Every structure is written in C-alpha cells, then in structure tokens.
XYZ file of C-alpha atoms in Angstrom:
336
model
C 0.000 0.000 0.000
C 1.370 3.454 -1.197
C 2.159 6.209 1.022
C 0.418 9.569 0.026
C 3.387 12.049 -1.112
C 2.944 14.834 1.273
C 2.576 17.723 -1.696
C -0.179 15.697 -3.029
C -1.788 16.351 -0.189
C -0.959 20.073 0.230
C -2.123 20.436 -3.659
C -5.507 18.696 -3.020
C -5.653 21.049 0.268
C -5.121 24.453 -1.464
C -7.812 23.126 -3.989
C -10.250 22.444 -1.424
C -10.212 25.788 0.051
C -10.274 27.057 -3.082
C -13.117 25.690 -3.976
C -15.114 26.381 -0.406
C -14.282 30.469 -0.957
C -15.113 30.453 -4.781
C -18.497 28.986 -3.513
C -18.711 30.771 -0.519
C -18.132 34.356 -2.634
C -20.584 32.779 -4.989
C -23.269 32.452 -2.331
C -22.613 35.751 -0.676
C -22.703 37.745 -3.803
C -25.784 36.227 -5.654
C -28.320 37.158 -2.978
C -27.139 41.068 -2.756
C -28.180 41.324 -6.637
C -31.799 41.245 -5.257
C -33.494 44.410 -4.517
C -34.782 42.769 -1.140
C -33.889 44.144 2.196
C -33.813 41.512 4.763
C -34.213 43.849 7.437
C -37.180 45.099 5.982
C -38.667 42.051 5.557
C -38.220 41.442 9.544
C -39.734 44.543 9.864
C -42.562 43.370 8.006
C -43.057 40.144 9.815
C -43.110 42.285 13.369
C -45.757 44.642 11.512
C -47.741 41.881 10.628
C -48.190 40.594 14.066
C -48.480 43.742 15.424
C -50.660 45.306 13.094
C -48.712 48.520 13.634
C -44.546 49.263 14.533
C -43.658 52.400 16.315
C -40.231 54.054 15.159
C -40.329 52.185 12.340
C -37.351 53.666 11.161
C -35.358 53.399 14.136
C -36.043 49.854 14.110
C -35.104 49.599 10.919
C -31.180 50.815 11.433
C -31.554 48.697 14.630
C -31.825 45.413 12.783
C -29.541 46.558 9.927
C -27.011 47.219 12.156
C -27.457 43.627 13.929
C -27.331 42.180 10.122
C -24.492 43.892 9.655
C -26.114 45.200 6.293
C -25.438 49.047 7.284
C -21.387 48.562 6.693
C -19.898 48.820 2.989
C -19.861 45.909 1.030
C -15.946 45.045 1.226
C -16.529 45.258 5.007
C -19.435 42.588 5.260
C -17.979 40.467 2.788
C -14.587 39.991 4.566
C -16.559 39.238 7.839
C -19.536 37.042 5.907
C -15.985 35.078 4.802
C -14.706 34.780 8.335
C -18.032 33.796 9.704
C -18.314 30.664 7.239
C -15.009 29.465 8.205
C -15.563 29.437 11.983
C -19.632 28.157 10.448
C -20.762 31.542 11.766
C -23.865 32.310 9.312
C -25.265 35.147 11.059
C -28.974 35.502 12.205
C -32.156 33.962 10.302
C -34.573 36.808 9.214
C -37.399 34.560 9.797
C -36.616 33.457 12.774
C -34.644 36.697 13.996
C -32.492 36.298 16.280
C -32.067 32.967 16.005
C -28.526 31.887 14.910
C -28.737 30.726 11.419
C -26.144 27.882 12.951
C -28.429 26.875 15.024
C -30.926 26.501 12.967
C -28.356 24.206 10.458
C -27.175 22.367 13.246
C -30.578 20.984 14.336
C -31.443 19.778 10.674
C -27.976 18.398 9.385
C -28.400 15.154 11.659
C -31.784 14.209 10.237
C -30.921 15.221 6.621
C -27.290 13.022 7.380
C -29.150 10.313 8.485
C -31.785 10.143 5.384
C -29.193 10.663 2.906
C -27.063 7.836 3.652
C -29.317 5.449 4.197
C -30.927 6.074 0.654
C -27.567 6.674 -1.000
C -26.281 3.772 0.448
C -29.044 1.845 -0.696
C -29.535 3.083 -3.397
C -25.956 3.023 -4.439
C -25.649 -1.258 -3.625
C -28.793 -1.951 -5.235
C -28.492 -0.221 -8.426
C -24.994 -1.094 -9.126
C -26.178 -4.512 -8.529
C -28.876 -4.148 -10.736
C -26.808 -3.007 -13.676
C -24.325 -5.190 -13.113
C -27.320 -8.038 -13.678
C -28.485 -6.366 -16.640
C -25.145 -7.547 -18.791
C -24.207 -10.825 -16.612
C -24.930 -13.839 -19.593
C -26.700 -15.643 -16.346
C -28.833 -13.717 -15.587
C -32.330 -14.898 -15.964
C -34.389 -13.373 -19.191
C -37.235 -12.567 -16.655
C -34.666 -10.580 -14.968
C -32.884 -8.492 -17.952
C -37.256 -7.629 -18.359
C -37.581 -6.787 -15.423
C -35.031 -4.764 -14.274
C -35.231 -2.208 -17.170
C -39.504 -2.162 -16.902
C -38.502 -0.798 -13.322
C -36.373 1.807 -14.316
C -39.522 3.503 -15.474
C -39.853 4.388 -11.780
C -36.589 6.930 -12.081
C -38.600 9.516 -14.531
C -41.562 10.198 -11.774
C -39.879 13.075 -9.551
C -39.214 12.495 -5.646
C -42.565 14.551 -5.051
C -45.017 12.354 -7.168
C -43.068 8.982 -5.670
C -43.384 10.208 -1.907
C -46.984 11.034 -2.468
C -47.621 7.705 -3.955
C -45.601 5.731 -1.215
C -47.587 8.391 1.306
C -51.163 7.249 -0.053
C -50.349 3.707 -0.510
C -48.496 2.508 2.756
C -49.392 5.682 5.239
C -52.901 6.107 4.288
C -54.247 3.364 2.874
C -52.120 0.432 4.575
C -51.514 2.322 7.582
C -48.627 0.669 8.089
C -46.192 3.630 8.287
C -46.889 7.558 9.845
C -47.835 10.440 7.409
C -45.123 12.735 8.290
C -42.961 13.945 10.965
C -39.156 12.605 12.008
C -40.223 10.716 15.347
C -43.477 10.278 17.264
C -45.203 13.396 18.760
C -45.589 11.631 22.155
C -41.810 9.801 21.809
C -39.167 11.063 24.028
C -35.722 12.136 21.904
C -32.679 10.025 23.257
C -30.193 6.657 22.964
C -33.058 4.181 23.852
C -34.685 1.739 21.329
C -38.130 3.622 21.486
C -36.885 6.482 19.870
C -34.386 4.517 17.450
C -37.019 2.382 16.394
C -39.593 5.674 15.813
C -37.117 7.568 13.406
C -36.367 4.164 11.520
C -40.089 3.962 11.025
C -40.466 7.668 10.290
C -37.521 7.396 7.843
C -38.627 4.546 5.828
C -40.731 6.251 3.274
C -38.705 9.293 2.802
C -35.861 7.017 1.872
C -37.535 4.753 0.029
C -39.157 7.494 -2.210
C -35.353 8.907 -2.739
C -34.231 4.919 -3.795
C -37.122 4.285 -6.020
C -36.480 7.219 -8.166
C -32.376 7.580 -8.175
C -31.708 3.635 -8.098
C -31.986 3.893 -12.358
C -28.697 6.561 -12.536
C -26.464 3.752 -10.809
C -28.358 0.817 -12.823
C -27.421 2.467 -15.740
C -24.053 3.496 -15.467
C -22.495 0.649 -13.848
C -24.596 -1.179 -16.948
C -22.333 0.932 -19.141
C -18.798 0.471 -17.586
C -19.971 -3.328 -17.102
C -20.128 -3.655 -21.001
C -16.722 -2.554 -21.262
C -15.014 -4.354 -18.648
C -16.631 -7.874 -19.978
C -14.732 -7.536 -23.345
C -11.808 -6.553 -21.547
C -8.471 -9.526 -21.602
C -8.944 -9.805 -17.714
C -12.217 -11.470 -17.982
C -11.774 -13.776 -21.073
C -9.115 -14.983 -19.330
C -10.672 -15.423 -16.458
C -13.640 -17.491 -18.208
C -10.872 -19.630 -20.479
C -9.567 -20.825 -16.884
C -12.912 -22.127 -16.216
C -13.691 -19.718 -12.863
C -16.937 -19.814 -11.852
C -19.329 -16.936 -13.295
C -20.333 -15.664 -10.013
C -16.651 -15.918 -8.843
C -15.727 -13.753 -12.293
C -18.730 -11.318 -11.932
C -17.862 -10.497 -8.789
C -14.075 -10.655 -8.568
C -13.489 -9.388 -12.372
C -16.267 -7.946 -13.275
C -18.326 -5.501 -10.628
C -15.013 -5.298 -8.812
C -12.874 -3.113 -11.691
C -16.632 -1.821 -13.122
C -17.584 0.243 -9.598
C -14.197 2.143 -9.410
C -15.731 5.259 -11.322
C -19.154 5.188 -9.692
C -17.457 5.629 -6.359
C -16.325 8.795 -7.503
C -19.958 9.999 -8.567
C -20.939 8.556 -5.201
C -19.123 11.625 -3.404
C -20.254 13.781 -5.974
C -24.061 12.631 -5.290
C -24.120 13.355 -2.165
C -24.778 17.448 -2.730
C -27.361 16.496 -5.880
C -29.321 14.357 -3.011
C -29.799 16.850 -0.098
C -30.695 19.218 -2.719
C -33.740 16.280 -4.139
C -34.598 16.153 -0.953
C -35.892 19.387 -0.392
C -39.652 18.271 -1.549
C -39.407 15.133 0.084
C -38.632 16.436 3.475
C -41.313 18.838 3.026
C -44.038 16.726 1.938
C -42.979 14.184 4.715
C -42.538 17.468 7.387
C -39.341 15.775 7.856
C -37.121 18.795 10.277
C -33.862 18.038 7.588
C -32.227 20.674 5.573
C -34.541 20.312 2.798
C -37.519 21.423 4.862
C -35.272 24.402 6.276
C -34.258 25.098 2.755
C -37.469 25.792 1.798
C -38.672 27.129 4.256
C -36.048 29.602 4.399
C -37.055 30.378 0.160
C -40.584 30.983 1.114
C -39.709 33.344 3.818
C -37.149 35.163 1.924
C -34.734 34.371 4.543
C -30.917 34.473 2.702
C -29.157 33.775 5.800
C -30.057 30.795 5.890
C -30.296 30.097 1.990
C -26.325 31.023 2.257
C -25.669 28.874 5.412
C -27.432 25.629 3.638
C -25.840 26.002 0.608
C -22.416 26.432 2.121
C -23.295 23.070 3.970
C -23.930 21.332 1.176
C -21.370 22.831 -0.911
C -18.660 22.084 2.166
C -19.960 18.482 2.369
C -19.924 17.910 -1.642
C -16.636 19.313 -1.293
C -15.338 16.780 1.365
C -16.238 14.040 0.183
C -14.576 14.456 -2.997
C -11.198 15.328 -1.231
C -11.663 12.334 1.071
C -12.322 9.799 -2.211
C -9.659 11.340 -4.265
C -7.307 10.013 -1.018
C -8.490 7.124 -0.689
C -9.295 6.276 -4.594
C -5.499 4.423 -4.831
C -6.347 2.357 -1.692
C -9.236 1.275 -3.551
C -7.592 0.875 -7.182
C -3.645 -0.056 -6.811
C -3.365 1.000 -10.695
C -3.913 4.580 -9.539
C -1.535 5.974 -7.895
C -0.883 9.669 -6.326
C 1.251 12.153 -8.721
C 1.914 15.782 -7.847
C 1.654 17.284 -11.310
C-alpha cells in the first residue's frame, strides 16, 4: 500500500479551500443582486403581528445594524468570509435572532441520516442491478424486469413520496404520514426512539431509492459492457472460474471504481432532491429548512445551507480522491 506524497496532499488542500471560498463568494454575492432588504422584511413580519410598529425607522437601522447590512460591502464580505469558516452564518430573518447555525445544526443530523441510508441503498442496489443487466446468467425474466422498473426513475421524488404516502401511510396504515419521530416519543439513545425515526424514515428514503436507483443501474450497466470484453475477464472465463466468482471478482469489482467517484459527488445532488421530500414528509432536515427559508425570503439561511452542502460535496470528494489508490492499486498519487 502506497504512502500519500505529502505535496499531493498540500495540492488537493489548497484546492479544497479554493473551492469552499469560490463557492462561498458565490453564495454571498448572488443574494445582494436582489433588490430585497432583509431587514425590511423582519420589519414586516413584526408589523404583521403587530398590526402597527412604532419608530419604524429606528427599528429599521436597529436590525440593519445587527445584520451587519449598514457597513460597505468590502466590510461585510470579509466578515460574511470569516463567519463561514468558523460556520458563523449570522442571524435567520425569519426566525430573527435565532442563529442561522443553530438553525443548520438541528437539521444536518436528520438530513445526514436520510441521505445515507438512501444513498447507500440506493448506491448497492443499483450497481447490482446493472451489473445483472449484462451478466450472460442472468435470468431473461430478470434483464425484463429490471429495465420495466427503471420507469420508476422519470416520476420526480414529489409524485413517488406522495404515492408511497397514499399507498403505505394512508391506505395500509402501516407507516406515519409525516414527521421525524413520534409526537408523544421522548428524543434520546433508547430503542423507542431509534425504532420511531427508523419507522419515520422509511418512506422518505424509500421514495429517494425508487427514483435515483436507475442513474447507478445504468451506469455501472455501461462500464460493465466494457469491462466484460476486456483480456482480464476472457481470461478469467478460459480458466474455467466460476461466473459468479468472475462477476464479482473481475467484473463488478474493476466496473464500480468510477461510480465511487460519482458517489461523493451525489451526495450534494441528493440533499438538494430532498428538499420536496422532506417537506411533503414534514421531515425537520435541511430540505424542509431550505425551503422554508425560500418561502420566507430568509438568505441567511439560503447562504448557510448552501455552504453546507457545498462544504460536504466538497469533502467528500477530497476524502475519495485520497483514498481512490487504496481502492484501485493501478492509480496511484502524482503531484503534477
């Protein structure tokens, strides 16, 4: 096993940060091109409860000032930039003055927890599932079925979560409508409230895996094609190997190197599907706080979720671009 050349490292560092402040700068600059003034728009919501708002104005520079909105631009950039670093996002409009941290730090466990579980399964079962679609033994029932259920991956998360909703929530009653965990179930380590999210979780996941399984099926159907012609395999069959010994060991094996890679880079595409699913479901992830936070006009928090997700996406491809030797010996770390 290779040793990782320590300027490999440093380069893949320098692009990582590079890459966080380009998005980050991104993030801050797009919402400022809207005419919309956030402060106003708490100033509205206090109005509206109200019905009226003495020293309107006053207020107004009050909670400008506490945005932070009242200094020149270059001045609130270079602080919006040191904020993200330390994951300092400011205060939520809507929920003024709630920490938009806060707010992040309460959702990103639920949102964690959903997306791994459905990438996860979604990422064995359709590479699986493609890999089936070119093995020679695989049953003809099986090469018919498989792509029939693919039809499943053009119906949008939505449609598939209200379907799974009707079916097994209200009709079967065999799972809840919405919600992460039972009203009357006491958050904690204990079984009861393990058991409550699994339950609660099931449908949101499996409306995510029913819909995304067809993007692995199909590409690890792709890269299968080519590695069965390749002079590994026919090799491996004139020896007389087993087929499930050369599907496995010569064929999946060297076919799911690339789709590891798109497995880091799925991970931002997911939380951002799962903003309707978590909403439909009232499930308290990211998704729902996304939009939430889109109705509400509320750009604190549209900044601090995208820099999550960004950050995250951004990770994980560091992490599998270390690792991606470890996995394939043939590659091997190069400072260029």
């Amino acid at each position: 096993m290779s040793r990782i050349p320590k300027e490999y490292i440093i380069n893949r560092l320098i692009t990582l940060v590079l890459t966080i402040l380009i998005a980050a700068t991104l993030i801050w600059i797009i919402p400022r091109l809207s005419p919309v003034d956030p402060a106003e728009i708490a100033l509205g919501r206090m109005a509206a409860g109200a019905g009226t708002v003495e020293n309107a104005d006053e207020i107004l520079a009050t909670l400008r000032a506490q945005m932070g909105i009242d200094q020149p631009m270059i001045v609130q950039y270079i602080k919006y930039i040191k904020g993200v670093l330390l994951l300092d996002f400011g205060l939520s409009t809507a929920a003024f003055p709630t920490p938009v941290s806060a707010l992040i730090a309460n959702a990103l466990p639920w949102t964690l927890g959903l997306m791994l579980i459905s990438l996860i399964i979604t990422f064995i079962v359709g590479n699986l599932l493609g890999a089936l679609m070119v093995w020679e033994k695989t049953p003809r029932l099986w090469k018919v079925a498989i792509p029939a259920a693919m039809v499943f991956t053009s119906i949008p998360p939505i449609l598939s979560g209200l379907l799974l909703m009707w079916i097994f929530a209200a009709k079967l009653q065999w799972f809840p409508l919405t919600g992460a965990y039972g009203l009357t179930v006491e958050p904690g380590w204990t079984w009861t409230f393990a058991s409550s999210v699994l339950q609660h979780g099931f449908l949101p996941a499996l409306s995510i895996v029913v819909v995304t399984f067809g993007f692995w099926a199909l590409g690890m159907r792709g890269l299968m094609i080519t590695v069965q012609g390749e002079d590994h395999t026919t090799l491996a069959k004139a020896k007389g190997l087993k087929p499930r010994y050369i599907l496995y060991k010569y064929m999946i094996r060297n076919a799911i190197l690339p789709q590891i890679t798109a497995f880091a880079l799925k991970i931002g595409l997911l939380i951002a599907g799962q903003v309707l699913v978590e909403r439909i479901f009232a499930y308290n992830g990211m998704g729902k706080l996304l939009y939430d936070a889109i109705l509400d006009q509320d750009f604190p928090v549209i900044q601090g979720v995208s820099y999550v997700i960004i950050l995250l996406t951004a990770l994980s491809v560091f992490i599998v671009d270390l690792i991606y030797p470890f996995i394939d010996p043939r590659v091997r770390h190069e400072v260029a």
